[in-house]
XYZ file of C-alpha atoms in Angstrom:
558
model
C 23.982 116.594 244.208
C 22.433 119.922 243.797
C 22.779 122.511 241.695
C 22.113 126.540 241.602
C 21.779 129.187 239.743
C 22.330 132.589 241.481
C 19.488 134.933 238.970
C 21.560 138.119 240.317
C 23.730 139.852 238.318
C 26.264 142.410 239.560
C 26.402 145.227 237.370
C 28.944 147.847 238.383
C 30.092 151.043 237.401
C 33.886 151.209 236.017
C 36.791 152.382 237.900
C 39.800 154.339 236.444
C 42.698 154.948 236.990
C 44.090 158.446 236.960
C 47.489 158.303 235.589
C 49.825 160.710 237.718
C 53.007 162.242 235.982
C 56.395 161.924 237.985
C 59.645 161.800 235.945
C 61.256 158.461 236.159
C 64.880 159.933 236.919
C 64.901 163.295 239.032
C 67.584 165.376 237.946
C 70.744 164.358 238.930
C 72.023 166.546 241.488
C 69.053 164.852 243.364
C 70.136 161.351 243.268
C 71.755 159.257 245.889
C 75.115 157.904 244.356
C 73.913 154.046 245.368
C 73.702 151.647 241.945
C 70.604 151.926 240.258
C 67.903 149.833 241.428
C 66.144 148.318 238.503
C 69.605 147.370 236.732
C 70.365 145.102 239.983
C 67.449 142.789 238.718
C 69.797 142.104 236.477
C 73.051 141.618 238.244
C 74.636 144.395 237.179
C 75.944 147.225 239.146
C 75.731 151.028 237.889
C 75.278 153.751 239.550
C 72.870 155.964 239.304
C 74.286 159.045 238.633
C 76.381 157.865 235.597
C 72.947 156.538 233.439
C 72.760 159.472 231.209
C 76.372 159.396 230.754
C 76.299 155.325 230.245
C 73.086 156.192 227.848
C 74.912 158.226 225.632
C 78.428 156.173 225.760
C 76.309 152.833 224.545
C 74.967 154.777 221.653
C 78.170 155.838 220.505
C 79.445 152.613 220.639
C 77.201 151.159 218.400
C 77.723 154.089 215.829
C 81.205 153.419 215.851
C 81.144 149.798 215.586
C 78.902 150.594 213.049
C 81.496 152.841 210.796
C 84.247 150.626 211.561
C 82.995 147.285 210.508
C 82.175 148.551 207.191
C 85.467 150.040 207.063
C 86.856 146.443 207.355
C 88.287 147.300 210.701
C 86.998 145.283 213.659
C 89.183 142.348 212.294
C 92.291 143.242 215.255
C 89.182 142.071 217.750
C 89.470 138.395 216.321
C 92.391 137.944 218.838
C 92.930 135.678 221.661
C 92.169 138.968 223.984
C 89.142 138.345 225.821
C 86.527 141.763 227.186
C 85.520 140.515 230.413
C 81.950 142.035 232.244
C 83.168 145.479 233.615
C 82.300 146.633 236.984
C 83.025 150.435 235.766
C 80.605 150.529 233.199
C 80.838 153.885 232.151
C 85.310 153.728 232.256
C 84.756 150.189 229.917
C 82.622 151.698 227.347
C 85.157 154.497 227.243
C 88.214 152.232 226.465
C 85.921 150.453 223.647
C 85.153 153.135 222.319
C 89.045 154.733 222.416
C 89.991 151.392 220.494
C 87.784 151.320 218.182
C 87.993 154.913 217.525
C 90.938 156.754 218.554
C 91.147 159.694 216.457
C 87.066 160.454 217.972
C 87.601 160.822 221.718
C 84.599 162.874 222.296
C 82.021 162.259 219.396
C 78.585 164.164 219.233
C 75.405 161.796 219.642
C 73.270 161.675 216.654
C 70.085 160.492 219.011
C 66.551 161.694 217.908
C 65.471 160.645 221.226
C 67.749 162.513 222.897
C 66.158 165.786 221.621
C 62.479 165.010 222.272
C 61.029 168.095 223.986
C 58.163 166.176 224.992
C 59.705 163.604 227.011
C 63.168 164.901 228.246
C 63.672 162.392 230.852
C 63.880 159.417 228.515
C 67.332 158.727 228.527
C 67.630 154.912 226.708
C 66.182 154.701 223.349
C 67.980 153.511 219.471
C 69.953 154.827 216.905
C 69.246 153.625 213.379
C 71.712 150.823 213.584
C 69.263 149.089 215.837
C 66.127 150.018 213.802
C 66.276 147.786 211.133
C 63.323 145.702 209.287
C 63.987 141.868 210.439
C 61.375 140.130 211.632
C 63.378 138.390 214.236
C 64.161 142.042 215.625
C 61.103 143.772 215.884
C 58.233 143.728 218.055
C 56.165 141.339 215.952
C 57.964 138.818 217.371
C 56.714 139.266 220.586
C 53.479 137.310 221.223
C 50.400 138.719 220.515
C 48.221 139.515 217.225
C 49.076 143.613 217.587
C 49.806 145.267 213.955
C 52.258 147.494 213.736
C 52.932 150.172 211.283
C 55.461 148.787 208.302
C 58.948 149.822 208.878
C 60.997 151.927 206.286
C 63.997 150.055 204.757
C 67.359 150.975 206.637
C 70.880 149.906 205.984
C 71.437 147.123 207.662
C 75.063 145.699 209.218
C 77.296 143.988 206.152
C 79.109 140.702 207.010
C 83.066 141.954 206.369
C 84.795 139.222 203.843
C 87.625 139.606 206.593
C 85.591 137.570 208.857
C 84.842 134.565 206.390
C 87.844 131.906 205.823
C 88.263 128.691 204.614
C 91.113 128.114 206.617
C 90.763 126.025 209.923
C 93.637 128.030 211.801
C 90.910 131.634 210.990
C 87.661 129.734 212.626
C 89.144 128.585 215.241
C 89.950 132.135 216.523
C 87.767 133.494 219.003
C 85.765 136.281 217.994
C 84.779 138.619 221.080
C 83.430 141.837 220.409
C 80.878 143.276 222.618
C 79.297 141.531 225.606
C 75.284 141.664 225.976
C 75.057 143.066 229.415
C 74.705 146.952 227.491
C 71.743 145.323 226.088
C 70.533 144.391 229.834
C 71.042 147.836 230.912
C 68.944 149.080 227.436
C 66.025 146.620 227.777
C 65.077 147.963 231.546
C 65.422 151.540 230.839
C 63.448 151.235 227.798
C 60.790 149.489 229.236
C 60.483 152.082 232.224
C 60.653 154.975 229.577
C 58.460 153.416 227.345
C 55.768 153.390 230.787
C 56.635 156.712 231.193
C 55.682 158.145 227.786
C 52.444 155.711 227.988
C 51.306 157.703 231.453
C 51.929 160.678 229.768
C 50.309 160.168 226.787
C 53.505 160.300 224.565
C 52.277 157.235 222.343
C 54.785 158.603 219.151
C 57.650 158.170 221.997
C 56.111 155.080 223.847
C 55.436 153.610 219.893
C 59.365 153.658 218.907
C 60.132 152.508 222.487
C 58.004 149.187 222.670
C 59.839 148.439 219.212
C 63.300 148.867 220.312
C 62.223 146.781 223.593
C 61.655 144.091 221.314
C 64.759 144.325 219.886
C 66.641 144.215 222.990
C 64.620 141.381 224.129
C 65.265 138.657 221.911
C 69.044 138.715 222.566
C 68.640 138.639 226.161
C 68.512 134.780 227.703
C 66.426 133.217 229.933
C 63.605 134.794 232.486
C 64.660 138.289 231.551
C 63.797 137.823 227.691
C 60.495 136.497 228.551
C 59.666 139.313 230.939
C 60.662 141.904 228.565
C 58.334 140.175 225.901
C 55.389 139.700 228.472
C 55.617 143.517 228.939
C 56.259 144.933 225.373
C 53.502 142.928 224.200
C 51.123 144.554 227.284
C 52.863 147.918 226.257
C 52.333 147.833 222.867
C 48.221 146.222 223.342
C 47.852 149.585 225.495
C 49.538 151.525 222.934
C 47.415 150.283 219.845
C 44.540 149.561 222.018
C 44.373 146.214 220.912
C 43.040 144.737 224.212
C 43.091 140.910 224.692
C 39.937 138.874 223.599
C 37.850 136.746 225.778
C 40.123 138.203 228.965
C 37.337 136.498 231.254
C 37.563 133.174 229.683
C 37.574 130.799 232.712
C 37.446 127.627 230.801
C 41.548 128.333 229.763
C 42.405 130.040 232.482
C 41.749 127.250 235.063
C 43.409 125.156 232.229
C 46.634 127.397 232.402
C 46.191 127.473 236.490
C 46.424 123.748 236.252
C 49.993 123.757 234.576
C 50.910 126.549 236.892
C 49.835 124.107 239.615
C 52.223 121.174 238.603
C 55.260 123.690 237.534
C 56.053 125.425 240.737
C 54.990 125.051 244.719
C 52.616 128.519 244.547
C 49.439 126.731 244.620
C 50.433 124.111 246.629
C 51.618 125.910 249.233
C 48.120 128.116 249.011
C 46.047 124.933 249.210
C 48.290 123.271 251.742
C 48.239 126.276 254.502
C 44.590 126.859 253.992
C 43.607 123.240 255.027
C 46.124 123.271 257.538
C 44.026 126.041 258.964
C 40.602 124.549 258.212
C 41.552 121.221 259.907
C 42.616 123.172 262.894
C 39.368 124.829 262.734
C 37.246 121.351 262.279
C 38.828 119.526 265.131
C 36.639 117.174 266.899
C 33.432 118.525 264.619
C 31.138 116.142 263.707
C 29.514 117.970 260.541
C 31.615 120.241 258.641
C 31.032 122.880 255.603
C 33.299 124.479 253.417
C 32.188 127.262 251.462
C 34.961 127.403 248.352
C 34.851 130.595 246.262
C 37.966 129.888 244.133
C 36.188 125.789 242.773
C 38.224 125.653 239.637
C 39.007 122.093 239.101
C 38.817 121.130 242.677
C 42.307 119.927 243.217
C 42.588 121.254 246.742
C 39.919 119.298 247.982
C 41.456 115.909 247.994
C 43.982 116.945 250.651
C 41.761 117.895 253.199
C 39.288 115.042 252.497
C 42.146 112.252 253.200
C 43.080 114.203 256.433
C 39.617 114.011 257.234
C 39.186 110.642 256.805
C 42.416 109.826 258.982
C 40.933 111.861 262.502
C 41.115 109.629 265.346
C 37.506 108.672 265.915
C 36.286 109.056 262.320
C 35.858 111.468 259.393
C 33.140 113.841 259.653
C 30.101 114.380 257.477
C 31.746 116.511 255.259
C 29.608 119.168 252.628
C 31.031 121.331 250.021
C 29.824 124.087 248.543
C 31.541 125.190 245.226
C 31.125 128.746 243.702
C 32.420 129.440 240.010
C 32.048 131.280 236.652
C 29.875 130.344 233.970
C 31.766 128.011 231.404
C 31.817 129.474 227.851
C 30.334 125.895 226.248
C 27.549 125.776 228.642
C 29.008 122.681 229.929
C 28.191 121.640 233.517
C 31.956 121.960 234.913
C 31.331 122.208 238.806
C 28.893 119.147 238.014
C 31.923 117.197 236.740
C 33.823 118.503 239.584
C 31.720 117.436 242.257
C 31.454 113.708 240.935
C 35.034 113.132 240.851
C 35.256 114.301 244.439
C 32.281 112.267 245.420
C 33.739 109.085 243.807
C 37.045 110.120 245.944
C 34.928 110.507 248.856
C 33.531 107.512 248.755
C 36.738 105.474 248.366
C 37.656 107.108 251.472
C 34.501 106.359 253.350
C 33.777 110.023 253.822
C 29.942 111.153 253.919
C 30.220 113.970 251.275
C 27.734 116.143 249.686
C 28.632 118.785 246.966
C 26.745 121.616 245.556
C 27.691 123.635 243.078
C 26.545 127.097 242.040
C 27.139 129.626 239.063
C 28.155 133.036 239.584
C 29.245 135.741 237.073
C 31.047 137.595 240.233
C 31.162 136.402 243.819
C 29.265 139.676 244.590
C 25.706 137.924 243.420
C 26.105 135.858 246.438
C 23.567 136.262 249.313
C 24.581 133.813 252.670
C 20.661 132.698 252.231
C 21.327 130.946 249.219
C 23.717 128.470 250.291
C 21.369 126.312 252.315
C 23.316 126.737 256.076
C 22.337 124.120 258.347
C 22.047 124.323 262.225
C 24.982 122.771 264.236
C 27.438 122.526 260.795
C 30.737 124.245 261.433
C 31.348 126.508 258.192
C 34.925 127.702 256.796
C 34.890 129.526 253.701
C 37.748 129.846 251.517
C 39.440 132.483 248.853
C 42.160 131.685 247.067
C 43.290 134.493 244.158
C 39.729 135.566 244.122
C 39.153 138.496 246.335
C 41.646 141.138 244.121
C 38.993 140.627 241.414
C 36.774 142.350 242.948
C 38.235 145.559 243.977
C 37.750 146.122 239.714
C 33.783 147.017 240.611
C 32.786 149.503 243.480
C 31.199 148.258 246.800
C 32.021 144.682 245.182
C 34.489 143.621 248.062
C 32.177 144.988 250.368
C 28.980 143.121 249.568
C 31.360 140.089 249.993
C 32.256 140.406 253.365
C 29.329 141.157 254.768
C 28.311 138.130 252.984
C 30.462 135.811 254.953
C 29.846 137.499 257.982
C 26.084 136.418 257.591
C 27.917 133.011 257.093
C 29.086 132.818 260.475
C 31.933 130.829 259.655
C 34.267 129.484 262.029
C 37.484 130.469 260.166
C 37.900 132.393 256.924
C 40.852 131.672 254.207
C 42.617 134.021 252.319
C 45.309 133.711 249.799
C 46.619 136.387 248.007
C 49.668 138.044 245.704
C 51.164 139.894 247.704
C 52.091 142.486 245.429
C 50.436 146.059 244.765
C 49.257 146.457 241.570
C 46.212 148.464 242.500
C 47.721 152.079 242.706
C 46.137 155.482 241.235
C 49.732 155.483 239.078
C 49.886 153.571 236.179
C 53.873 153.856 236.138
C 53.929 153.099 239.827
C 52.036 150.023 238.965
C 54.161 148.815 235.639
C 57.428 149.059 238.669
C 55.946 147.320 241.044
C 54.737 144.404 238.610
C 58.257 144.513 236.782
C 59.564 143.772 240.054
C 56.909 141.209 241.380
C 56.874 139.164 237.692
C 60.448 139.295 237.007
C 60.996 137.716 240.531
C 58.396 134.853 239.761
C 59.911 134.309 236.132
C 63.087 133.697 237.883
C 61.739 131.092 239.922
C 59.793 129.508 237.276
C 63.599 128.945 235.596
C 65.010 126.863 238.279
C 62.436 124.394 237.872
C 64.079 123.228 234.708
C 62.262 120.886 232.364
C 61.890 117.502 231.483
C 59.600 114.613 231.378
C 57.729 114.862 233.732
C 58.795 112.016 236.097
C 59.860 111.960 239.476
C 58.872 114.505 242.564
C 60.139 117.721 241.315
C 60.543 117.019 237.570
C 58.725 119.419 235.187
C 57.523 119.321 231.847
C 58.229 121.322 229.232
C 54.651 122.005 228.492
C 53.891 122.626 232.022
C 56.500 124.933 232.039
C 55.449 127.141 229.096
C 51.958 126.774 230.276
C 52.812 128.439 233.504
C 55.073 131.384 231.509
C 51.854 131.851 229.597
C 49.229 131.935 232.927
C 51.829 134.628 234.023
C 51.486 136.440 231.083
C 48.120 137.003 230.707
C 48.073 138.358 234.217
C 51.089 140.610 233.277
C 48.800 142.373 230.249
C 45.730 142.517 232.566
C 48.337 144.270 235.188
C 49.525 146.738 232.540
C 46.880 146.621 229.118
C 43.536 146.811 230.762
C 41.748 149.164 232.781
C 38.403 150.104 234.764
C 36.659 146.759 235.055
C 38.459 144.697 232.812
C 41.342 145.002 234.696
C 40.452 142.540 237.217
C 44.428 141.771 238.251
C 44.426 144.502 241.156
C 46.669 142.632 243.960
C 47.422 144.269 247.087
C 49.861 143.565 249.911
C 48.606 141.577 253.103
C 48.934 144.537 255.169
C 46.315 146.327 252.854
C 43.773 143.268 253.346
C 44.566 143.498 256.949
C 43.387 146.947 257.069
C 39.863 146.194 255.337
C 39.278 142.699 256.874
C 39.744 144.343 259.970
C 37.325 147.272 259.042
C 34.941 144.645 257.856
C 34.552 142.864 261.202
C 37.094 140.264 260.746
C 40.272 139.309 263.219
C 43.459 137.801 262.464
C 44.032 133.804 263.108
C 47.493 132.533 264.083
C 48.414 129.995 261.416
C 51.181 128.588 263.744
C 54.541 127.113 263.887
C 53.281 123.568 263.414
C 51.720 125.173 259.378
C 54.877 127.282 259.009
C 57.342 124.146 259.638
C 55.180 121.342 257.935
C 54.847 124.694 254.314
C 58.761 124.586 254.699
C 59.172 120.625 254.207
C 56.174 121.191 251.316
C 59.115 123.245 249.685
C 61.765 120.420 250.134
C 60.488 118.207 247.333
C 60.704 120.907 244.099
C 63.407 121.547 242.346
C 64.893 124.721 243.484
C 63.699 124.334 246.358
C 66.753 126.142 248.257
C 65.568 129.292 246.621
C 61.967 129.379 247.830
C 61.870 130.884 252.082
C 58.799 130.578 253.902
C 58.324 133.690 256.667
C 55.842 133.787 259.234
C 54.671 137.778 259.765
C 51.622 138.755 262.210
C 50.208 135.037 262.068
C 50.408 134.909 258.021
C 52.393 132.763 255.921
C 54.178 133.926 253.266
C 56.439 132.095 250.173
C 58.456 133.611 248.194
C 61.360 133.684 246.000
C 65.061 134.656 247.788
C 64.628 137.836 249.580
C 61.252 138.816 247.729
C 57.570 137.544 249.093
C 55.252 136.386 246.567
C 51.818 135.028 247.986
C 50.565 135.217 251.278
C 48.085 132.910 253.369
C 45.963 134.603 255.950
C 43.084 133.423 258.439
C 40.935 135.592 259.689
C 37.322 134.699 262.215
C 34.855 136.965 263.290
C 35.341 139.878 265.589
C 33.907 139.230 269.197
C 33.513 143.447 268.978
């Protein structure tokens, strides 16, 4: 086996990111009357129109829930009479607040927030019965080595003696005061005015914000919480500048990739419609060359070998070419990688050859370096890679031209499809809310366990995966110019510069599309994930929202 070392380096200039200033609610004789977008994430249904009003109700609420249980007076609530979840949420918080309070139908909010001149279309934010000093509470729970200024001591709830009791008949009583969902509606507002003062430079505002997101957080359950805690911490790294260490660190990433890999059918599904479409592309080829940009650990490899070696009328000489990043501990990792496979290879009686080469950036690459032979048949292959580039000017170009000199028979392209590349920072913190709250979701039907059996999941796989997505959330929001290398764009955006590049669209097929949707049939959850076919691409995603796309593209005969 061979191996190179590209002596280029790409050194780029930085990008950045003008932040634009748009309000996050237009005033209200603007709005539609529909239910507010961002609170259906959720479940919950609100419209738009009555958030400041809701806003201002919640805060209330807790002020008076604060008075009376000191007072000794939330005791009647320790009844059999059960709140249920409101679908008026504004006419519910109303009646709580009537019977907790009667004598104070219309109470004046004592909101600091409220009154900021400098941001006057934040409408969520706390009252002090919500900023106090536990640990549990505050944003130093949220992952991440951030310090935060010390917090002054406030009065915090007392436990009324009416509550405790000896007496069996008292516990047993069920005690229903206030149900979370208020919290829900909090936590999303917060974080989208906590973006908002962060684009406009409000870091006072943004800086009380992230701490009251981590409040809210930890008493949500399940994907939300760990969204919300993704995205403080991101919030709060931006706010500080306290910008992740070691953000290019491939060595852990491919580690965390590897979890992500096991945990949920993304990756699969990538690998699995991009060899469907390189077989097609190799049929009845007698020497074949794949040109890999995305090596990692090599897993998708395997796959395509086996299928090789099962063509009618024998496998093909097959040679790879793997491209990755330096390792950190100047270990030899595509070495390692391309003995395993060659072991595999030859268990399979494949002819195999592997070469390996070192790149800081896929931009260092010149087609001459990668030794192409006369009658091989080349496909090169992208999967997650190409958004890097679009961090460094004329990086994405270089590229391209550089497979064209590769004359490759077919050209694979996986992608998030997601936009995360936008002028707006607050357009882009939306859009990844969205896109990461969605893949959260999915990640929770995949349960845990052991680890046995076709679609069981470990634990550690699990929080592995939570932790892969992470990272990528505070690139998405922390980072910027060329450290923010998470840049995803939609498939009809790579359409648009493929095709300006001298690249046209390959038709993946019904034969990929229904052989990706039986893929799907053997994880857990499985009833939740929808494969579509649009313009020749595949696409998986979660419900109703797409989340990756597969794409195959040749050269133009123009």
């Amino acid at each position: 086996m061979k191996r190179d070392h590209p002596s280029d380096t790409f050194s780029g200039g930085s990008t950045s990111a003008a932040p634009g200033k748009s309000n996050m609610w237009p005033d209200e004789s603007h709005q539609d009357a529909g239910d507010d977008e961002l609170l259906a994430l959720l479940g919950y249904k609100v419209r738009s129109s009555d958030m400041a009003d809701v806003a201002q109700k919640l805060e209330h609420l807790e002020e008076v829930m604060v008075k009376t249980q000191e007072d000794g007076g939330l005791s009647h609530l320790a009844t059999e009479t059960v709140h249920y979840n409101p679908s008026d949420l504004s006419s519910w918080l109303e009646s709580m607040i009537t019977e907790l309070n009667p004598m104070d139908p219309n109470p004046t909010i004592h909101d600091p927030f409220f009154n900021i001149s400098e941001s006057s279309t934040i409408t969520t934010s706390s009252d002090n019965s919500n900023n106090n000093n536990n640990n549990d509470y505050d944003l130093k729970a949220i992952p991440g080595n951030a310090i935060y200024p010390p917090q002054q001591p406030i009065k915090r709830l007392k436990p009324n003696p009416s509550f405790a009791s000896t007496s069996s008949t008292e516990s047993s009583r069920p005690v229903i005061v206030v149900d979370s969902q208020e919290n829900g509606v909090r936590l999303v507002h917060t974080l989208m005015a906590c973006a908002e003062a962060v684009q406009q430079e409000n870091f006072k505002v943004a800086e009380a914000l992230v701490k009251q997101i981590g409040f809210l957080a930890v008493v949500q359950a399940g994907a939300m919480r760990k969204v919300a805690t993704y995205f403080a911490e991101a919030l709060a790294r931006r706010i500080y500048r306290l910008y992740p260490q070691n953000p290019h660190d491939s060595a852990f990433s491919d580690l965390l990739q590897m979890h992500f890999y096991e945990t949920c059918p993304y990756l699969k599904f990538a690998h699995f419609t991009a060899n469907q479409a390189i077989l097609e592309a190799f049929a009845n080829k007698k020497r074949v060359h794949v040109i890999d940009f995305s090596m990692k650990q090599g897993m998708q490899w395997p796959a395509l070998m086996q299928a090789l070696a099962l063509r009618s009328g024998g496998p093909p000489s097959f040679r790879l070419t793997g491209i990755g990043p330096p390792s950190h501990d100047n270990t030899d990792h595509l070495q390692e990688v391309g003995w395993k496979l060659a072991q595999l290879a030859e268990t399979m009686h494949v002819e195999f050859e592997f070469r390996g080469f070192v790149a800081n950036s896929l931009a260092d690459l010149d087609a001459s370096m990668l030794d192409l032979r006369e009658g091989e048949v080349v496909a090169v292959n992208s999967v997650f890679e190409l958004h890097q580039l679009l961090a460094r000017p004329t990086a994405i170009e270089r590229v391209l031209a550089a497979v064209k000199e590769m004359k490759p028979e077919i050209f694979t392209v996986v992608e998030q499809e997601a936009n995360h590349n936008g002028p707006v920072f607050l357009d882009r913190f939306t859009e990844s809310l969205h896109y990461y709250s969605t893949l959260f979701d999915s990640l929770e039907s995949c349960g845990g366990g052991d680890g046995g059996g076709l679609s069981a999941v470990s634990n550690q796989d699990k929080v592995m995966s939570e932790v892969y997505l992470g990272r990528q959330i505070c690139n998405v929001v922390a980072c910027e110019g060329p450290d923010r290398v998470e840049r995803h764009e939609t498939v009809v955006q790579w359409r648009k510069r493929l095709d300006s590049a001298g690249f046209e669209p390959v038709h993946l097929g019904s034969n990929a599309y229904r052989q990706a949707s039986m893929l799907l049939a053997l994880f857990a959850g499985g009833d939740g994930y929808r494969v579509e076919e649009n313009n020749g691409c595949l696409m998986l995603g979660w419900h109703t929202r797409p989340l990756i796309t597969t794409s195959a593209w040749k050269l133009s005969n123009s």
